[in-house]
Amino acid sequence: MSNLPNPFISPSGKKPNCMEMLQLILDGQATADQSEYFKTHMDHCMPCFKSYQLDMSIKELLRTKCCGGDAPSELVNKIKSQIAQNI
Ligand SMILES: [Zn+2]
């Protein structure tokens, strides 16, 4: 474990949970420091790792199959459950 300060901690001192960190990363809102910290975090946090992989797979699928257009959420959910079974 590193003893780097967690760059996700807000100025108010609130420590974010996994979901909040993941959301920032997946939304592309994270800073370089946060991305770096999260990569290390994923190495020993299986739920984060799986969620991250899942989201990346979906984005990749949508990009190749749907020409970058908006996919109906029904389709996204279908793909998600299919991928979840394969992890
Ligand atoms: Zn985590």
Short mmCIF file of N, CA and C and ligand atoms in Angstrom, two decimals:
data_model
loop_
_atom_site.label_atom_id
_atom_site.label_comp_id
_atom_site.label_asym_id
_atom_site.label_seq_id
_atom_site.Cartn_x
_atom_site.Cartn_y
_atom_site.Cartn_z
N MET A 1 0.84 -1.20 0.00
CA MET A 1 0.00 0.00 0.00
C MET A 1 0.88 1.25 0.00
N SER A 2 0.49 2.22 -0.80
CA SER A 2 1.22 3.48 -0.80
C SER A 2 0.63 4.40 0.25
N ASN A 3 1.42 5.38 0.67
CA ASN A 3 0.86 6.33 1.61
C ASN A 3 0.68 7.71 0.96
N LEU A 4 0.45 7.66 -0.36
CA LEU A 4 0.13 8.88 -1.08
C LEU A 4 -1.17 9.45 -0.54
N PRO A 5 -1.27 10.77 -0.47
CA PRO A 5 -2.56 11.33 -0.06
C PRO A 5 -3.60 11.03 -1.13
N ASN A 6 -4.79 10.76 -0.71
CA ASN A 6 -5.86 10.45 -1.64
C ASN A 6 -6.35 11.73 -2.33
N PRO A 7 -6.09 11.85 -3.66
CA PRO A 7 -6.47 13.09 -4.36
C PRO A 7 -7.98 13.23 -4.55
N PHE A 8 -8.73 12.22 -4.15
CA PHE A 8 -10.18 12.30 -4.27
C PHE A 8 -10.82 13.00 -3.08
N ILE A 9 -10.06 13.13 -2.01
CA ILE A 9 -10.63 13.76 -0.82
C ILE A 9 -10.95 15.21 -1.12
N SER A 10 -12.17 15.60 -0.88
CA SER A 10 -12.61 16.96 -1.19
C SER A 10 -12.03 17.95 -0.19
N PRO A 11 -12.04 19.24 -0.55
CA PRO A 11 -11.49 20.27 0.36
C PRO A 11 -12.15 20.22 1.74
N SER A 12 -13.38 19.75 1.80
CA SER A 12 -14.07 19.67 3.09
C SER A 12 -13.58 18.49 3.92
N GLY A 13 -12.71 17.65 3.31
CA GLY A 13 -12.14 16.53 4.05
C GLY A 13 -12.94 15.25 3.96
N LYS A 14 -14.00 15.26 3.15
CA LYS A 14 -14.84 14.07 3.01
C LYS A 14 -14.13 13.05 2.13
N LYS A 15 -14.05 11.83 2.64
CA LYS A 15 -13.41 10.78 1.87
C LYS A 15 -14.45 10.10 0.97
N PRO A 16 -14.18 10.05 -0.33
CA PRO A 16 -15.17 9.46 -1.23
C PRO A 16 -15.15 7.94 -1.15
N ASN A 17 -16.28 7.31 -1.45
CA ASN A 17 -16.28 5.85 -1.50
C ASN A 17 -15.94 5.39 -2.92
N CYS A 18 -15.89 4.08 -3.10
CA CYS A 18 -15.50 3.51 -4.38
C CYS A 18 -16.39 4.00 -5.52
N MET A 19 -17.70 4.00 -5.29
CA MET A 19 -18.63 4.39 -6.34
C MET A 19 -18.39 5.82 -6.80
N GLU A 20 -18.11 6.70 -5.82
CA GLU A 20 -17.90 8.11 -6.17
C GLU A 20 -16.62 8.30 -6.99
N MET A 21 -15.58 7.55 -6.60
CA MET A 21 -14.33 7.64 -7.35
C MET A 21 -14.54 7.09 -8.76
N LEU A 22 -15.19 5.95 -8.82
CA LEU A 22 -15.44 5.29 -10.10
C LEU A 22 -16.23 6.21 -11.03
N GLN A 23 -17.22 6.88 -10.48
CA GLN A 23 -18.06 7.76 -11.28
C GLN A 23 -17.24 8.88 -11.91
N LEU A 24 -16.35 9.46 -11.13
CA LEU A 24 -15.49 10.54 -11.64
C LEU A 24 -14.63 10.03 -12.79
N ILE A 25 -14.05 8.85 -12.59
CA ILE A 25 -13.18 8.28 -13.60
C ILE A 25 -13.96 8.00 -14.87
N LEU A 26 -15.10 7.36 -14.72
CA LEU A 26 -15.88 6.95 -15.89
C LEU A 26 -16.47 8.15 -16.62
N ASP A 27 -16.76 9.21 -15.89
CA ASP A 27 -17.28 10.42 -16.52
C ASP A 27 -16.18 11.24 -17.18
N GLY A 28 -14.92 10.83 -16.96
CA GLY A 28 -13.81 11.57 -17.53
C GLY A 28 -13.56 12.88 -16.79
N GLN A 29 -14.05 12.98 -15.54
CA GLN A 29 -13.90 14.22 -14.77
C GLN A 29 -12.68 14.19 -13.86
N ALA A 30 -12.02 13.05 -13.78
CA ALA A 30 -10.92 12.92 -12.83
C ALA A 30 -9.67 13.62 -13.34
N THR A 31 -8.89 14.14 -12.43
CA THR A 31 -7.60 14.75 -12.78
C THR A 31 -6.57 13.64 -13.00
N ALA A 32 -5.40 14.02 -13.50
CA ALA A 32 -4.33 13.04 -13.74
C ALA A 32 -3.96 12.35 -12.42
N ASP A 33 -3.89 13.11 -11.34
CA ASP A 33 -3.56 12.56 -10.03
C ASP A 33 -4.59 11.53 -9.60
N GLN A 34 -5.85 11.87 -9.82
CA GLN A 34 -6.93 10.97 -9.42
C GLN A 34 -6.91 9.70 -10.25
N SER A 35 -6.68 9.82 -11.56
CA SER A 35 -6.61 8.64 -12.42
C SER A 35 -5.49 7.72 -11.96
N GLU A 36 -4.36 8.33 -11.64
CA GLU A 36 -3.19 7.57 -11.20
C GLU A 36 -3.50 6.83 -9.89
N TYR A 37 -4.10 7.54 -8.96
CA TYR A 37 -4.46 6.96 -7.66
C TYR A 37 -5.45 5.82 -7.86
N PHE A 38 -6.40 6.03 -8.75
CA PHE A 38 -7.44 5.02 -8.94
C PHE A 38 -6.87 3.75 -9.56
N LYS A 39 -5.90 3.90 -10.46
CA LYS A 39 -5.27 2.73 -11.06
C LYS A 39 -4.64 1.85 -9.98
N THR A 40 -3.96 2.48 -9.03
CA THR A 40 -3.36 1.74 -7.93
C THR A 40 -4.44 1.11 -7.07
N HIS A 41 -5.49 1.87 -6.82
CA HIS A 41 -6.60 1.38 -6.00
C HIS A 41 -7.22 0.14 -6.62
N MET A 42 -7.40 0.14 -7.95
CA MET A 42 -8.04 -0.99 -8.63
C MET A 42 -7.27 -2.28 -8.48
N ASP A 43 -5.93 -2.14 -8.32
CA ASP A 43 -5.09 -3.33 -8.18
C ASP A 43 -5.47 -4.18 -6.99
N HIS A 44 -6.04 -3.55 -5.97
CA HIS A 44 -6.44 -4.35 -4.80
C HIS A 44 -7.90 -4.13 -4.43
N CYS A 45 -8.69 -3.63 -5.35
CA CYS A 45 -10.12 -3.49 -5.10
C CYS A 45 -10.87 -4.13 -6.26
N MET A 46 -11.26 -5.39 -6.09
CA MET A 46 -11.88 -6.15 -7.16
C MET A 46 -13.18 -5.51 -7.68
N PRO A 47 -14.08 -5.03 -6.81
CA PRO A 47 -15.31 -4.42 -7.32
C PRO A 47 -15.04 -3.25 -8.26
N CYS A 48 -14.06 -2.41 -7.91
CA CYS A 48 -13.72 -1.27 -8.77
C CYS A 48 -13.14 -1.76 -10.08
N PHE A 49 -12.27 -2.73 -9.99
CA PHE A 49 -11.64 -3.26 -11.19
C PHE A 49 -12.69 -3.80 -12.15
N LYS A 50 -13.61 -4.59 -11.61
CA LYS A 50 -14.64 -5.19 -12.46
C LYS A 50 -15.56 -4.14 -13.07
N SER A 51 -15.98 -3.18 -12.27
CA SER A 51 -16.86 -2.13 -12.77
C SER A 51 -16.18 -1.33 -13.87
N TYR A 52 -14.90 -1.08 -13.65
CA TYR A 52 -14.15 -0.30 -14.62
C TYR A 52 -14.03 -1.07 -15.94
N GLN A 53 -13.66 -2.34 -15.83
CA GLN A 53 -13.52 -3.17 -17.03
C GLN A 53 -14.85 -3.27 -17.76
N LEU A 54 -15.91 -3.43 -16.99
CA LEU A 54 -17.25 -3.57 -17.55
C LEU A 54 -17.62 -2.33 -18.35
N ASP A 55 -17.41 -1.19 -17.75
CA ASP A 55 -17.76 0.06 -18.41
C ASP A 55 -16.95 0.27 -19.68
N MET A 56 -15.65 -0.05 -19.60
CA MET A 56 -14.79 0.10 -20.77
C MET A 56 -15.25 -0.82 -21.90
N SER A 57 -15.64 -2.05 -21.54
CA SER A 57 -16.10 -3.00 -22.56
C SER A 57 -17.36 -2.49 -23.24
N ILE A 58 -18.25 -1.93 -22.44
CA ILE A 58 -19.50 -1.41 -22.99
C ILE A 58 -19.24 -0.25 -23.93
N LYS A 59 -18.37 0.65 -23.50
CA LYS A 59 -18.07 1.80 -24.35
C LYS A 59 -17.46 1.34 -25.67
N GLU A 60 -16.60 0.34 -25.57
CA GLU A 60 -15.94 -0.19 -26.76
C GLU A 60 -16.98 -0.81 -27.69
N LEU A 61 -17.87 -1.60 -27.11
CA LEU A 61 -18.92 -2.26 -27.88
C LEU A 61 -19.80 -1.23 -28.59
N LEU A 62 -20.21 -0.23 -27.84
CA LEU A 62 -21.10 0.78 -28.40
C LEU A 62 -20.41 1.54 -29.52
N ARG A 63 -19.11 1.76 -29.33
CA ARG A 63 -18.38 2.51 -30.35
C ARG A 63 -18.31 1.71 -31.64
N THR A 64 -18.07 0.41 -31.52
CA THR A 64 -17.92 -0.40 -32.72
C THR A 64 -19.26 -0.77 -33.34
N LYS A 65 -20.29 -0.95 -32.49
CA LYS A 65 -21.57 -1.42 -33.02
C LYS A 65 -22.55 -0.31 -33.34
N CYS A 66 -22.44 0.81 -32.67
CA CYS A 66 -23.48 1.83 -32.81
C CYS A 66 -22.96 3.12 -33.41
N CYS A 67 -21.77 3.09 -34.00
CA CYS A 67 -21.22 4.26 -34.69
C CYS A 67 -21.18 5.49 -33.79
N GLY A 68 -21.03 5.30 -32.50
CA GLY A 68 -20.88 6.43 -31.59
C GLY A 68 -22.18 7.16 -31.27
N GLY A 69 -23.29 6.69 -31.81
CA GLY A 69 -24.56 7.34 -31.52
C GLY A 69 -25.07 6.95 -30.15
N ASP A 70 -26.13 7.56 -29.72
CA ASP A 70 -26.70 7.24 -28.42
C ASP A 70 -27.40 5.89 -28.51
N ALA A 71 -26.99 4.97 -27.63
CA ALA A 71 -27.62 3.67 -27.61
C ALA A 71 -28.79 3.71 -26.63
N PRO A 72 -29.88 3.03 -26.97
CA PRO A 72 -30.99 2.96 -26.00
C PRO A 72 -30.53 2.28 -24.73
N SER A 73 -30.98 2.78 -23.57
CA SER A 73 -30.50 2.24 -22.31
C SER A 73 -30.87 0.77 -22.16
N GLU A 74 -31.92 0.37 -22.84
CA GLU A 74 -32.32 -1.03 -22.81
C GLU A 74 -31.20 -1.91 -23.36
N LEU A 75 -30.63 -1.46 -24.47
CA LEU A 75 -29.53 -2.19 -25.10
C LEU A 75 -28.30 -2.19 -24.20
N VAL A 76 -28.01 -1.04 -23.60
CA VAL A 76 -26.86 -0.95 -22.71
C VAL A 76 -27.00 -1.94 -21.56
N ASN A 77 -28.18 -1.99 -20.97
CA ASN A 77 -28.41 -2.91 -19.85
C ASN A 77 -28.27 -4.35 -20.28
N LYS A 78 -28.72 -4.66 -21.49
CA LYS A 78 -28.63 -6.01 -22.01
C LYS A 78 -27.17 -6.40 -22.17
N ILE A 79 -26.40 -5.49 -22.75
CA ILE A 79 -24.97 -5.76 -22.93
C ILE A 79 -24.29 -5.90 -21.57
N LYS A 80 -24.64 -5.02 -20.64
CA LYS A 80 -24.04 -5.07 -19.31
C LYS A 80 -24.23 -6.43 -18.65
N SER A 81 -25.47 -6.94 -18.71
CA SER A 81 -25.73 -8.21 -18.04
C SER A 81 -25.00 -9.34 -18.75
N GLN A 82 -24.86 -9.23 -20.07
CA GLN A 82 -24.14 -10.28 -20.80
C GLN A 82 -22.68 -10.27 -20.42
N ILE A 83 -22.09 -9.08 -20.35
CA ILE A 83 -20.68 -9.00 -20.01
C ILE A 83 -20.46 -9.43 -18.57
N ALA A 84 -21.35 -9.03 -17.67
CA ALA A 84 -21.21 -9.38 -16.26
C ALA A 84 -21.12 -10.90 -16.08
N GLN A 85 -21.82 -11.62 -16.92
CA GLN A 85 -21.78 -13.08 -16.80
C GLN A 85 -20.45 -13.65 -17.25
N ASN A 86 -19.75 -12.89 -18.07
CA ASN A 86 -18.48 -13.40 -18.61
C ASN A 86 -17.26 -13.02 -17.80
N ILE A 87 -17.44 -12.15 -16.82
CA ILE A 87 -16.29 -11.71 -16.02
C ILE A 87 -15.91 -12.78 -15.02
ZN ZN B 1 -12.70 0.39 -4.84
#
